[in-house]
mmCIF file with all atom_site columns, C-alpha atoms and ligand atoms in Angstrom:
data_model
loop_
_atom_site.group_PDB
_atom_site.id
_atom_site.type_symbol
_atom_site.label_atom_id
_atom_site.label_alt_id
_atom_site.label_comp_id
_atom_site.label_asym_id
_atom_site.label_entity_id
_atom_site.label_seq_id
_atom_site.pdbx_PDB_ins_code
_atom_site.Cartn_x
_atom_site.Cartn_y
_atom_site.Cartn_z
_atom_site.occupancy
_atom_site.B_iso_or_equiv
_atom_site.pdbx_formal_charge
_atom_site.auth_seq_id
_atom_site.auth_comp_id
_atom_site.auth_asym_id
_atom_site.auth_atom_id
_atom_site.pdbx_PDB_model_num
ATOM   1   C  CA  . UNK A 1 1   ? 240.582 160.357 202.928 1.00 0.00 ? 3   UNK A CA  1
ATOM   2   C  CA  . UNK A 1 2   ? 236.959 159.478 202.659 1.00 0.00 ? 4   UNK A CA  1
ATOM   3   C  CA  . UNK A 1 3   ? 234.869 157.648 205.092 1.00 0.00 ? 5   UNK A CA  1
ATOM   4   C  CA  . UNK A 1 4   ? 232.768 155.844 202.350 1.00 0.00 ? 6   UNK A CA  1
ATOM   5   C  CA  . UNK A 1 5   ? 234.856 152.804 201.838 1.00 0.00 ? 7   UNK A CA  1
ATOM   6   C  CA  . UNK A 1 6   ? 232.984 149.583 202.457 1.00 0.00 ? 8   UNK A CA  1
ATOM   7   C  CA  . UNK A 1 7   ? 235.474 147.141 201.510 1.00 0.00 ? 9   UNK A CA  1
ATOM   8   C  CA  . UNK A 1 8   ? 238.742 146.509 203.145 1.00 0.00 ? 10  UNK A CA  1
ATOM   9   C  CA  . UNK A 1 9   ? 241.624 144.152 203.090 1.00 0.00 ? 11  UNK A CA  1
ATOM   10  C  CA  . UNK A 1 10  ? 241.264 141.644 205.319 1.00 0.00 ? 12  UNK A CA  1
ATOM   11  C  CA  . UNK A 1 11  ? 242.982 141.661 208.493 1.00 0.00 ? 13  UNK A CA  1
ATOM   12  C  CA  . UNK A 1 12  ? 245.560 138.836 208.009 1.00 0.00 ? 14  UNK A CA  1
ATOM   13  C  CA  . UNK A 1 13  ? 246.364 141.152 204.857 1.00 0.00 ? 15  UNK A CA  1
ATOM   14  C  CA  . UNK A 1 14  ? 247.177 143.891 206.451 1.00 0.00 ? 16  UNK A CA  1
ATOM   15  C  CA  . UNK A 1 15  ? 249.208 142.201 209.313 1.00 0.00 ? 17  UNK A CA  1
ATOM   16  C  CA  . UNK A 1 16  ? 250.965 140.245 205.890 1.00 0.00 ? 18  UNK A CA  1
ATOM   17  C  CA  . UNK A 1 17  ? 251.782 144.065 204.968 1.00 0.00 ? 19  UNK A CA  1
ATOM   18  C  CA  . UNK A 1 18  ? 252.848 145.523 208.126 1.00 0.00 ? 20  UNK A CA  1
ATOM   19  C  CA  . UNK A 1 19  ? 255.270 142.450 208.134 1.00 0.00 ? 21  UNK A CA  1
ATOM   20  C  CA  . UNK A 1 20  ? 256.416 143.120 204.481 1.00 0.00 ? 22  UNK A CA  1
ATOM   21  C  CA  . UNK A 1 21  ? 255.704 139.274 203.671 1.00 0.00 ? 23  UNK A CA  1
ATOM   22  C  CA  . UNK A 1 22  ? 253.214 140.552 200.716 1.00 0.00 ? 24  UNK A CA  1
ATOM   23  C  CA  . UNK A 1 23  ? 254.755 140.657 197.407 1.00 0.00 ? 25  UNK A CA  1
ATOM   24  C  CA  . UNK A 1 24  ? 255.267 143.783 195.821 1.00 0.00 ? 26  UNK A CA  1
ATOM   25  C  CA  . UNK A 1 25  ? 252.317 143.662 192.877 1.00 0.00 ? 27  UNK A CA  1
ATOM   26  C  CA  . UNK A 1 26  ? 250.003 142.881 196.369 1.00 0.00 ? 28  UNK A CA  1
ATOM   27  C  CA  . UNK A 1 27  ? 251.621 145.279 198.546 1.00 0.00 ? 29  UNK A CA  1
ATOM   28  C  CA  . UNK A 1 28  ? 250.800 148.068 195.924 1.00 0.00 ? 30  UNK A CA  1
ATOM   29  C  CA  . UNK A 1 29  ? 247.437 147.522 195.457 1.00 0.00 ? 31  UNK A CA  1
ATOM   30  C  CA  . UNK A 1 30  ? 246.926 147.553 199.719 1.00 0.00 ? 32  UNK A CA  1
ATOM   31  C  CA  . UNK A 1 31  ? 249.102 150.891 199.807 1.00 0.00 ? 33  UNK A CA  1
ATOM   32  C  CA  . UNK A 1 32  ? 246.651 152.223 197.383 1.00 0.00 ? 34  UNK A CA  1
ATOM   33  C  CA  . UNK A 1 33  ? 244.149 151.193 199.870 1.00 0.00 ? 35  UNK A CA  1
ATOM   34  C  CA  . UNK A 1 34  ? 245.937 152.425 202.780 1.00 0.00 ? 36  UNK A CA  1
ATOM   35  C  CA  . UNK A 1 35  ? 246.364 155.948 201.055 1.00 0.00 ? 37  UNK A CA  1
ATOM   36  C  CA  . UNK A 1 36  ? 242.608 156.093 200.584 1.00 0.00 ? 38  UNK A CA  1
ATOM   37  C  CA  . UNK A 1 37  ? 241.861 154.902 204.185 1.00 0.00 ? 39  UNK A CA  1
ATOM   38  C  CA  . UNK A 1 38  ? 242.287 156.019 207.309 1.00 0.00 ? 40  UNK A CA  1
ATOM   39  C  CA  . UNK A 1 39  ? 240.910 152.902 209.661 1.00 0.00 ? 41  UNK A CA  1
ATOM   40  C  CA  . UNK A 1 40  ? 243.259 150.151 207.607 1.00 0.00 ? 42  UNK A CA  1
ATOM   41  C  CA  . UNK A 1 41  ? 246.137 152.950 208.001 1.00 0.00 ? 43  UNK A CA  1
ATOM   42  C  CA  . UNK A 1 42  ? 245.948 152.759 211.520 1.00 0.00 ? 44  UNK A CA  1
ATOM   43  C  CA  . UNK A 1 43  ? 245.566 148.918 212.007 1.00 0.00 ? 45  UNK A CA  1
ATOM   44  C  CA  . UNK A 1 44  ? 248.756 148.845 209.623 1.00 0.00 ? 46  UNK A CA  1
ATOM   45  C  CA  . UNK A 1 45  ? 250.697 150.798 212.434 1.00 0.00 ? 47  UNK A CA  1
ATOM   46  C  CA  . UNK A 1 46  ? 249.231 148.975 215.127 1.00 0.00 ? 48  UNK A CA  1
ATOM   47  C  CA  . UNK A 1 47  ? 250.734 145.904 213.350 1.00 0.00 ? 49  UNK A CA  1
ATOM   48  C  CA  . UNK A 1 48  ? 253.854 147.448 212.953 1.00 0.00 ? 50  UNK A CA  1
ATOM   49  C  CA  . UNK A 1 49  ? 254.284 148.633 216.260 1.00 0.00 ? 51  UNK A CA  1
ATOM   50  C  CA  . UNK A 1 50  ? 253.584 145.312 217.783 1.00 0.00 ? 52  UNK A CA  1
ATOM   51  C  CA  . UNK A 1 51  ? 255.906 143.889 214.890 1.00 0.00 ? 53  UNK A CA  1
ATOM   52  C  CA  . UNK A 1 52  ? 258.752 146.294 216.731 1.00 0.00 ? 54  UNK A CA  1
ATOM   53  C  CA  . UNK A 1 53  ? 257.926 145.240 220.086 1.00 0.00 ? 55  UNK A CA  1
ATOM   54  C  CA  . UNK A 1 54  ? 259.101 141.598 219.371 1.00 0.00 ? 56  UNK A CA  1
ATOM   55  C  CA  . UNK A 1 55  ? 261.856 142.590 217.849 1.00 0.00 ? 57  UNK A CA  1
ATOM   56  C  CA  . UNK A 1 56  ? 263.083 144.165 220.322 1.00 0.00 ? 58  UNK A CA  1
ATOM   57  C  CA  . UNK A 1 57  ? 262.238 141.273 222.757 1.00 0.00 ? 59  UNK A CA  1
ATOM   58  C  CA  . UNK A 1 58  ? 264.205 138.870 220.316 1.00 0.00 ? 60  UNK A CA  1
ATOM   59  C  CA  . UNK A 1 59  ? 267.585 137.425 220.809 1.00 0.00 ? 61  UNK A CA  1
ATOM   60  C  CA  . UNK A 1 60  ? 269.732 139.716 218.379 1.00 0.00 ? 62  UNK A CA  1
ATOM   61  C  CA  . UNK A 1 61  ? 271.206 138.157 215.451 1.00 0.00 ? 63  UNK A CA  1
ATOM   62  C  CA  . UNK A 1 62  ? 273.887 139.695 213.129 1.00 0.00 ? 64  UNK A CA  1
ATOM   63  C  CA  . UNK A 1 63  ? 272.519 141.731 210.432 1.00 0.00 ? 65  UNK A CA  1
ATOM   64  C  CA  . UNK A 1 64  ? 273.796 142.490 206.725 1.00 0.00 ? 66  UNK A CA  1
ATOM   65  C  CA  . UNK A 1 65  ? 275.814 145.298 206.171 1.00 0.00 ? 67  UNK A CA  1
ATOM   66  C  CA  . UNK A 1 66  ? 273.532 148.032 205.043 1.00 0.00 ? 68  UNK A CA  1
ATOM   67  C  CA  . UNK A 1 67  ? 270.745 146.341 206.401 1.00 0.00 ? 69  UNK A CA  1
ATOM   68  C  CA  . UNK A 1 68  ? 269.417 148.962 208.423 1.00 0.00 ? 70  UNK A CA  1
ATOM   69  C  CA  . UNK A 1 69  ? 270.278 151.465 206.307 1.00 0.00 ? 71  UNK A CA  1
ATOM   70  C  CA  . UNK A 1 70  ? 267.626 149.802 203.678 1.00 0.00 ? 72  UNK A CA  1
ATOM   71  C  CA  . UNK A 1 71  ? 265.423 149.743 206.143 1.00 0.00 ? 73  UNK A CA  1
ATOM   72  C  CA  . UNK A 1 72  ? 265.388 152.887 206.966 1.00 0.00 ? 74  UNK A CA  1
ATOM   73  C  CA  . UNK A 1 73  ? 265.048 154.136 202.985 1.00 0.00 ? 75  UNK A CA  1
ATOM   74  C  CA  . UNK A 1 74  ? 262.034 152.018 202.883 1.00 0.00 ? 76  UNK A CA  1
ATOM   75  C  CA  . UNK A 1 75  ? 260.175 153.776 205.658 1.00 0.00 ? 77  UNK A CA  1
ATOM   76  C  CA  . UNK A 1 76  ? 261.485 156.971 204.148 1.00 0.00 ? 78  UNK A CA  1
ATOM   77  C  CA  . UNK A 1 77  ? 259.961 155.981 201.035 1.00 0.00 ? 79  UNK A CA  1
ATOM   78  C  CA  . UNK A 1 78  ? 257.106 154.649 202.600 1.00 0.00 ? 80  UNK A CA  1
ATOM   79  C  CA  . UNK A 1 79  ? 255.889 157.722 204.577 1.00 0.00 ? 81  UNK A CA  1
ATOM   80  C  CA  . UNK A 1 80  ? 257.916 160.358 203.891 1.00 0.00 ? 82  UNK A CA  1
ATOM   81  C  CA  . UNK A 1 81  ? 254.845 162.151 202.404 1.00 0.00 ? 83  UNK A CA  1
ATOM   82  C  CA  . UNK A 1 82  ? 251.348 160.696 203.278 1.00 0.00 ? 84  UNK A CA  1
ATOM   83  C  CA  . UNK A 1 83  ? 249.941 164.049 202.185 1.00 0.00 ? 85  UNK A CA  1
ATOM   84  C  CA  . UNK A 1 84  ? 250.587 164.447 198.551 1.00 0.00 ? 86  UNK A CA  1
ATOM   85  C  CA  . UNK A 1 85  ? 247.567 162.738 197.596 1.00 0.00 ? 87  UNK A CA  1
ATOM   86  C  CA  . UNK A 1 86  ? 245.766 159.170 196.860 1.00 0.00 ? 88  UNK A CA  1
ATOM   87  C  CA  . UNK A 1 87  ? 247.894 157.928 193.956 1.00 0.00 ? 89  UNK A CA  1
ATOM   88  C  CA  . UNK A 1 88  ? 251.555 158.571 195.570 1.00 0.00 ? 90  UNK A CA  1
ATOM   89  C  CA  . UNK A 1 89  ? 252.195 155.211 196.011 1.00 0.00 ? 91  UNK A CA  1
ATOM   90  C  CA  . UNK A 1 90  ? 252.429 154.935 192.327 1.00 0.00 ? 92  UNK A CA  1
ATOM   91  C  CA  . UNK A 1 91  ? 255.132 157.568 191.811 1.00 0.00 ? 93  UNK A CA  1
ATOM   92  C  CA  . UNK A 1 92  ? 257.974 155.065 192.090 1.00 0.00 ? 94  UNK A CA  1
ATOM   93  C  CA  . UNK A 1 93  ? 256.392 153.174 188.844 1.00 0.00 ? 95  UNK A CA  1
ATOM   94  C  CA  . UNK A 1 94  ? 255.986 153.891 185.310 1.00 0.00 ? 96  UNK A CA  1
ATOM   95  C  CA  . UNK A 1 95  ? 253.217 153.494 184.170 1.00 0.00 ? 97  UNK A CA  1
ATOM   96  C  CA  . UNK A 1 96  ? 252.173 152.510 180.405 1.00 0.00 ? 98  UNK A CA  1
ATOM   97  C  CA  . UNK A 1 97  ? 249.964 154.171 177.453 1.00 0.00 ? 99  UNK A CA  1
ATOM   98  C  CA  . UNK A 1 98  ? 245.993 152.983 177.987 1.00 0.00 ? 100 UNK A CA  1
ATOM   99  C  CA  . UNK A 1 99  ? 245.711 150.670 175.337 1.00 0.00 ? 101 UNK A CA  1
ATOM   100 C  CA  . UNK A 1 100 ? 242.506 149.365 173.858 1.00 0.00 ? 102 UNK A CA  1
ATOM   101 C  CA  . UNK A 1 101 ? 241.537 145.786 175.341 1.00 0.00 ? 103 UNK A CA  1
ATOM   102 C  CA  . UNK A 1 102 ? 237.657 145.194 174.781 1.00 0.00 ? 104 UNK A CA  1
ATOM   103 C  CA  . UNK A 1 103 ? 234.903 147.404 173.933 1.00 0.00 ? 105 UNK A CA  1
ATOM   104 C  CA  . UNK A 1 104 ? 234.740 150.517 176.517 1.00 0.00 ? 106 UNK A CA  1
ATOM   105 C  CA  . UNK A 1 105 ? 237.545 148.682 178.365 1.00 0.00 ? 107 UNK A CA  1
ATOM   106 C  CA  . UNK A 1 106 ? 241.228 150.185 178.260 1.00 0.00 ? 108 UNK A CA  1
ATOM   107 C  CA  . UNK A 1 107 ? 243.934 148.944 180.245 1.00 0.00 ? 109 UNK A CA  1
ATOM   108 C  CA  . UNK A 1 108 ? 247.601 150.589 181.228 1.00 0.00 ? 110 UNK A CA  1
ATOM   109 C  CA  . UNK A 1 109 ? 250.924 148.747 182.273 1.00 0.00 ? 111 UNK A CA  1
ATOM   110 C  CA  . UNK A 1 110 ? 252.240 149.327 185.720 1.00 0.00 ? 112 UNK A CA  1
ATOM   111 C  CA  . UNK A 1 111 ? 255.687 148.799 186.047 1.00 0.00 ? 113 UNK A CA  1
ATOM   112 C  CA  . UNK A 1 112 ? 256.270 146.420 188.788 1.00 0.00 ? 114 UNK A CA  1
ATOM   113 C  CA  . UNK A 1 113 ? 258.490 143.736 188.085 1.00 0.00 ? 115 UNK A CA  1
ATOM   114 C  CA  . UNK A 1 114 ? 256.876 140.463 187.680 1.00 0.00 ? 116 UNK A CA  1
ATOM   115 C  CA  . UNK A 1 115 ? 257.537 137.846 189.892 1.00 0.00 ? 117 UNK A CA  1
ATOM   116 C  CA  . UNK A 1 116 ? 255.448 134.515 190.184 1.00 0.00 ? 118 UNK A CA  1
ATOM   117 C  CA  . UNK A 1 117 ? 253.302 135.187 187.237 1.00 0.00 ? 119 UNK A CA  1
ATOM   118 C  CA  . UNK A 1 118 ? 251.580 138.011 188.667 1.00 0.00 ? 120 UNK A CA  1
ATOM   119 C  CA  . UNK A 1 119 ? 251.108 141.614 186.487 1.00 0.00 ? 121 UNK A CA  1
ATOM   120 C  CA  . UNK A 1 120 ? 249.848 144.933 187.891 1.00 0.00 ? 122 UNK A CA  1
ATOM   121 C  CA  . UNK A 1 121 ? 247.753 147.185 185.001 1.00 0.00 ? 123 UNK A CA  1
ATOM   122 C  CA  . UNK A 1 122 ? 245.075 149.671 185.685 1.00 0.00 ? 124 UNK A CA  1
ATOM   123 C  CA  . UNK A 1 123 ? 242.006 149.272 184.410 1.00 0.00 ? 125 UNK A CA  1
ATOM   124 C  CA  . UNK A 1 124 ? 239.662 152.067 182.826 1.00 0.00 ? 126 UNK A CA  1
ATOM   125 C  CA  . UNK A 1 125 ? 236.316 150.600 182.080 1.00 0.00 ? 127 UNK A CA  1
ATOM   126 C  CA  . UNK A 1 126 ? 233.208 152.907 180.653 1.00 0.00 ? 128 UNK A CA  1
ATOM   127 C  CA  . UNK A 1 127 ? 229.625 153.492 182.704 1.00 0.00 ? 129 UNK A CA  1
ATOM   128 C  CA  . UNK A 1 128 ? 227.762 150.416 182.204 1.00 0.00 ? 130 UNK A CA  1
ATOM   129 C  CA  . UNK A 1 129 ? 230.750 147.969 180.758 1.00 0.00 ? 131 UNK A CA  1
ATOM   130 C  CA  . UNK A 1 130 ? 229.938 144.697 181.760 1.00 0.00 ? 132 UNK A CA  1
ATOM   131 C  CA  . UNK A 1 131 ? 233.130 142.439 181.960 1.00 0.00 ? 133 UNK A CA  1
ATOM   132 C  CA  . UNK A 1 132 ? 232.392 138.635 180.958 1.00 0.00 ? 134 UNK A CA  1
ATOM   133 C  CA  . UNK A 1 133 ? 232.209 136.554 183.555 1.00 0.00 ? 135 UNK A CA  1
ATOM   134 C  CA  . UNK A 1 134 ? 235.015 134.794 184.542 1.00 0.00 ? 136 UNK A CA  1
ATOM   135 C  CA  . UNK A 1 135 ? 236.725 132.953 187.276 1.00 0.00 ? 137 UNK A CA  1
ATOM   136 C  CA  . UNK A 1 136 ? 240.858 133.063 187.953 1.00 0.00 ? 138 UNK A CA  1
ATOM   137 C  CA  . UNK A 1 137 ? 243.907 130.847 187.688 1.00 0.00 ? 139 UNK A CA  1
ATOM   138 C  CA  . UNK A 1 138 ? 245.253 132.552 190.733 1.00 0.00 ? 140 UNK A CA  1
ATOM   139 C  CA  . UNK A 1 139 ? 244.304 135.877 192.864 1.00 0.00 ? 141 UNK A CA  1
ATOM   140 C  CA  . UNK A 1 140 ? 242.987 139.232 191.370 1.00 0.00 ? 142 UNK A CA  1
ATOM   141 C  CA  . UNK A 1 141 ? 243.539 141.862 194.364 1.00 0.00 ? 143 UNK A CA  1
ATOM   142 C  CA  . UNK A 1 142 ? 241.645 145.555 192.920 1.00 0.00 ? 144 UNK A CA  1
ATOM   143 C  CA  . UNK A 1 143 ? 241.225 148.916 194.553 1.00 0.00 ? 145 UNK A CA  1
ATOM   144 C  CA  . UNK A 1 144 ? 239.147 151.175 192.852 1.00 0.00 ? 146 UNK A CA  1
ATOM   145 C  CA  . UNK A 1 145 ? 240.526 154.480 192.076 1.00 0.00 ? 147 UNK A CA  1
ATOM   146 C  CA  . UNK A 1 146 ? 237.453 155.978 190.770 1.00 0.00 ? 148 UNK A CA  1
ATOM   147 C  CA  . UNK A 1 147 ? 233.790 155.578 189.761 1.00 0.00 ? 149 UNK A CA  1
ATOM   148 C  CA  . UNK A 1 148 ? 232.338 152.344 190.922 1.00 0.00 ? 150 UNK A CA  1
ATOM   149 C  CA  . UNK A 1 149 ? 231.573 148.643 189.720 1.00 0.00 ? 151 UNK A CA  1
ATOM   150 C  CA  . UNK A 1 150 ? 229.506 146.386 191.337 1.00 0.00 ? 152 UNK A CA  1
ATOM   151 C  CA  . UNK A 1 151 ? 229.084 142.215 191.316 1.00 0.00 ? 153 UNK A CA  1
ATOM   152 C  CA  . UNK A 1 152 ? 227.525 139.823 193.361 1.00 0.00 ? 154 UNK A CA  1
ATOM   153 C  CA  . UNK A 1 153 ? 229.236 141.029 196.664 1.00 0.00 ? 155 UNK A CA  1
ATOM   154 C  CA  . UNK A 1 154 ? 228.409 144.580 196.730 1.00 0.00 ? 156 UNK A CA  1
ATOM   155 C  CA  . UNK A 1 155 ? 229.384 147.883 195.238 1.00 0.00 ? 157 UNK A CA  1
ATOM   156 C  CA  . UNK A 1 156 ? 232.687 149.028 194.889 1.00 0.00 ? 158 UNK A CA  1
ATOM   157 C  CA  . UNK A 1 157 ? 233.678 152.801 194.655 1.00 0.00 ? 159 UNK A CA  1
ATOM   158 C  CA  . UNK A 1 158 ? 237.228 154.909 195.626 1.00 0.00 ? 160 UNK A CA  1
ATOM   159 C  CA  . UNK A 1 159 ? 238.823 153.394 198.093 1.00 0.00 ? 161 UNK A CA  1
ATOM   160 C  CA  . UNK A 1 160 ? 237.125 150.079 197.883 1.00 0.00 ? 162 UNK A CA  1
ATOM   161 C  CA  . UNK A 1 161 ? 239.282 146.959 198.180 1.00 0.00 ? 163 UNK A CA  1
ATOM   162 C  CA  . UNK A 1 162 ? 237.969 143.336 196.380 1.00 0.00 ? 164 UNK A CA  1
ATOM   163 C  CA  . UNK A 1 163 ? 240.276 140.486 197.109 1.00 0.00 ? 165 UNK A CA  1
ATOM   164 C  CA  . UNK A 1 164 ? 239.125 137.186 194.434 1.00 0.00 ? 166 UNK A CA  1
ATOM   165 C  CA  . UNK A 1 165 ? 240.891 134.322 194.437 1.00 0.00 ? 167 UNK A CA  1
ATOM   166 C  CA  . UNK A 1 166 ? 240.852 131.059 192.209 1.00 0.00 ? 168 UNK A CA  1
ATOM   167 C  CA  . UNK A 1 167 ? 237.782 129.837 194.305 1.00 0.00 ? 169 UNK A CA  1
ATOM   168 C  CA  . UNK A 1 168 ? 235.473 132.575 192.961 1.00 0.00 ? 170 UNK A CA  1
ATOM   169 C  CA  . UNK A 1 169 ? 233.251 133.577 189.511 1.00 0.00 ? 171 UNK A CA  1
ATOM   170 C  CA  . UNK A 1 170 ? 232.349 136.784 189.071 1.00 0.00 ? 172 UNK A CA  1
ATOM   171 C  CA  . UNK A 1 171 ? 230.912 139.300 186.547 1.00 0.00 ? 173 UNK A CA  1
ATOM   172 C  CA  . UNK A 1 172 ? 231.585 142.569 187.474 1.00 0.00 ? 174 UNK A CA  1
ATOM   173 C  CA  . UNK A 1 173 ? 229.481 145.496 186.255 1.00 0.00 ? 175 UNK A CA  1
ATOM   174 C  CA  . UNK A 1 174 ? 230.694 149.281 185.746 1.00 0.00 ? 176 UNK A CA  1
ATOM   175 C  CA  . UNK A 1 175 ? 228.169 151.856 187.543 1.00 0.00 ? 177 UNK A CA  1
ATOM   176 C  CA  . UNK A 1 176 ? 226.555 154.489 186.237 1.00 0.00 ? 178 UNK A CA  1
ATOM   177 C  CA  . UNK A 1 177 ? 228.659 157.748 186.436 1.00 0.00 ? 179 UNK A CA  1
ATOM   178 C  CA  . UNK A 1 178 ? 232.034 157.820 185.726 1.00 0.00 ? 180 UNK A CA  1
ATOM   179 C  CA  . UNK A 1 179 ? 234.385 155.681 184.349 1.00 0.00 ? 181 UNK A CA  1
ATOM   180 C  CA  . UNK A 1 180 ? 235.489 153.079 186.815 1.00 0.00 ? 182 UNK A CA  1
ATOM   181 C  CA  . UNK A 1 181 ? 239.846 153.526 187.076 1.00 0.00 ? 183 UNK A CA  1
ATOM   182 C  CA  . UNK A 1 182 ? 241.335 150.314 188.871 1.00 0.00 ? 184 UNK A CA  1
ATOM   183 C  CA  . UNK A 1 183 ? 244.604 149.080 190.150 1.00 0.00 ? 185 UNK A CA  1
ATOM   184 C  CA  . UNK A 1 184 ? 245.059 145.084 189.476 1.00 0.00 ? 186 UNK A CA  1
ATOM   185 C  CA  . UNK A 1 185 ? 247.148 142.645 190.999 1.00 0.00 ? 187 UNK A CA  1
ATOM   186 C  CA  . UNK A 1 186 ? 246.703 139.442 189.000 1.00 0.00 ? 188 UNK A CA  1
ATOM   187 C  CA  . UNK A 1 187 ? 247.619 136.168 189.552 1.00 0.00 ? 189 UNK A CA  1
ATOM   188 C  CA  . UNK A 1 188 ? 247.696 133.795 186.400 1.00 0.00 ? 190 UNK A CA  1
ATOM   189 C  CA  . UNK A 1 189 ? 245.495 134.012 183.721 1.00 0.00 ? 191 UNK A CA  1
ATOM   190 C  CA  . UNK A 1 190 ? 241.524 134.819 184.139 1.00 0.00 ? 192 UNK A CA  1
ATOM   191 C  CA  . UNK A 1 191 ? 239.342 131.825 182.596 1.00 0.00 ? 193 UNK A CA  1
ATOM   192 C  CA  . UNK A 1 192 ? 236.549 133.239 180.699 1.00 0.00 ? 194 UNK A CA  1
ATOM   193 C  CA  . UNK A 1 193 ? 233.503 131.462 181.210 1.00 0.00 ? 195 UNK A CA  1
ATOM   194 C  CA  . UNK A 1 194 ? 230.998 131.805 177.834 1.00 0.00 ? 196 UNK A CA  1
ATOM   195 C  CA  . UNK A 1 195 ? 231.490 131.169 174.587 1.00 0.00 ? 197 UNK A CA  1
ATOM   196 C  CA  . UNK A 1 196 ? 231.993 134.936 173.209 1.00 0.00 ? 198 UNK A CA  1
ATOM   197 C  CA  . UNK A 1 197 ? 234.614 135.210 176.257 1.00 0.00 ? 199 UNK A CA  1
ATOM   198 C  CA  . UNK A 1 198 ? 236.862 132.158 174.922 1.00 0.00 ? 200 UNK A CA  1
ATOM   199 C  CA  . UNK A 1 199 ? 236.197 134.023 171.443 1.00 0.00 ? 201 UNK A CA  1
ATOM   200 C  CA  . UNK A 1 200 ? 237.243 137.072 172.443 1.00 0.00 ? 202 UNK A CA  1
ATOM   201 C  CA  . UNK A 1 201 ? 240.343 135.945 175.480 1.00 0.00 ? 203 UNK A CA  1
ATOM   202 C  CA  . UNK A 1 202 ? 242.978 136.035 172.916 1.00 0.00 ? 204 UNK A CA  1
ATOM   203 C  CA  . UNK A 1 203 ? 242.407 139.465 172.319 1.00 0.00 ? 205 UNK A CA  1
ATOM   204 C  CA  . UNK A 1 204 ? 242.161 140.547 175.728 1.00 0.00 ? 206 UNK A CA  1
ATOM   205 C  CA  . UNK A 1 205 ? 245.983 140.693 177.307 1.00 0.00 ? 207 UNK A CA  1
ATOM   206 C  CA  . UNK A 1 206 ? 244.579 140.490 180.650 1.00 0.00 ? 208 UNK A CA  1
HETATM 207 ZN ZN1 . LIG B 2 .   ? 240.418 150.030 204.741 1.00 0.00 ? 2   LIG B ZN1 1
#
């Protein structure tokens, strides 16, 4: 855990998690957050206990066979181990070789499946990459793993947690330092805004 994160999910997305309503490609990249920090962990549970409470409160309806059971492996699953380290929400996935996508920039296949259009890759960018500028067809949920970027809303380092959505450009640079290792959710296709970028989009599989 570090207390260095500046960036968190936002507080309906974390409530959307507690409640499971996320989809899975989302949901990852937040328990990557949550593994990584401490304050979102605890507004998750707060969630989820109030989540409980109403349940309890509510009428009871008939439930599928082996629905609790399913529920139960999930929590299992969920927080059986919240010790064994910042990328164990991963473990369930395979993950794909890093494969060359733009100069200094690799990228690596996660294997969740895809649903709506949306893919989950990590990516490795170099010290000092700068990514073309581009806006999205849909969202692009990140938490950084390690090193740092930065772009016109801050800095982002381990732990940090950048929602973008179709609304919003950006042009993200890698920091000094180490390589910058991501987690992606993304929506769609990114739109890349100069000329070079449309040059260069069909060879970038993002
Ligand atoms: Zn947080």
């Amino acid at each position: 855990m570090t207390d260095a994160i500046a960036h968190h999910p936002t507080d309906e997305t974390l409530a959307a998690f507690a409640s499971g309503t996320l989809d899975e490609a989302r949901g990852l990249v937040v328990s990557m957050h949550l593994s990584l920090c401490a304050a979102c962990s605890r507004k998750v549970e707060g969630y989820e206990a109030i989540g409980g409470e109403l349940l309890e409160q509510a009428t009871p309806l008939s439930m599928e066979p082996g629905a609790l059971r399913n529920v139960l492996r999930l929590i299992e699953e969920d927080f059986a181990a919240p010790e064994t380290g910042p990328k164990q929400p991963l473990d369930r996935y395979q993950l794909g070789p890093w494969r060359w996508v733009g100069p200094g920039v690799r990228q690596r296949s996660v294997s969740v499946p895809e649903v709506s259009n949306i893919k989950v890759f990590m990516l490795k960018a170099a010290p000092g990459t700068r990514l073309p500028y581009h806006r999205h067809a849909g969202y692009e949920w990140t938490c950084v793993l390690e090193g740092a970027f930065e772009h016109q809303f801050g800095r982002y380092g381990p732990g940090d947690f950048d929602e973008a959505d179709e609304t919003m450009e950006h042009k993200p640079t890698v920091c000094d330092g180490d390589p910058c290792i991501c987690i992606v959710a993304l929506q769609g296709n990114i739109v890349l805004q100069s000329r070079l970028g449309r040059i260069i989009q069909p060879l970038l599989r993002l």
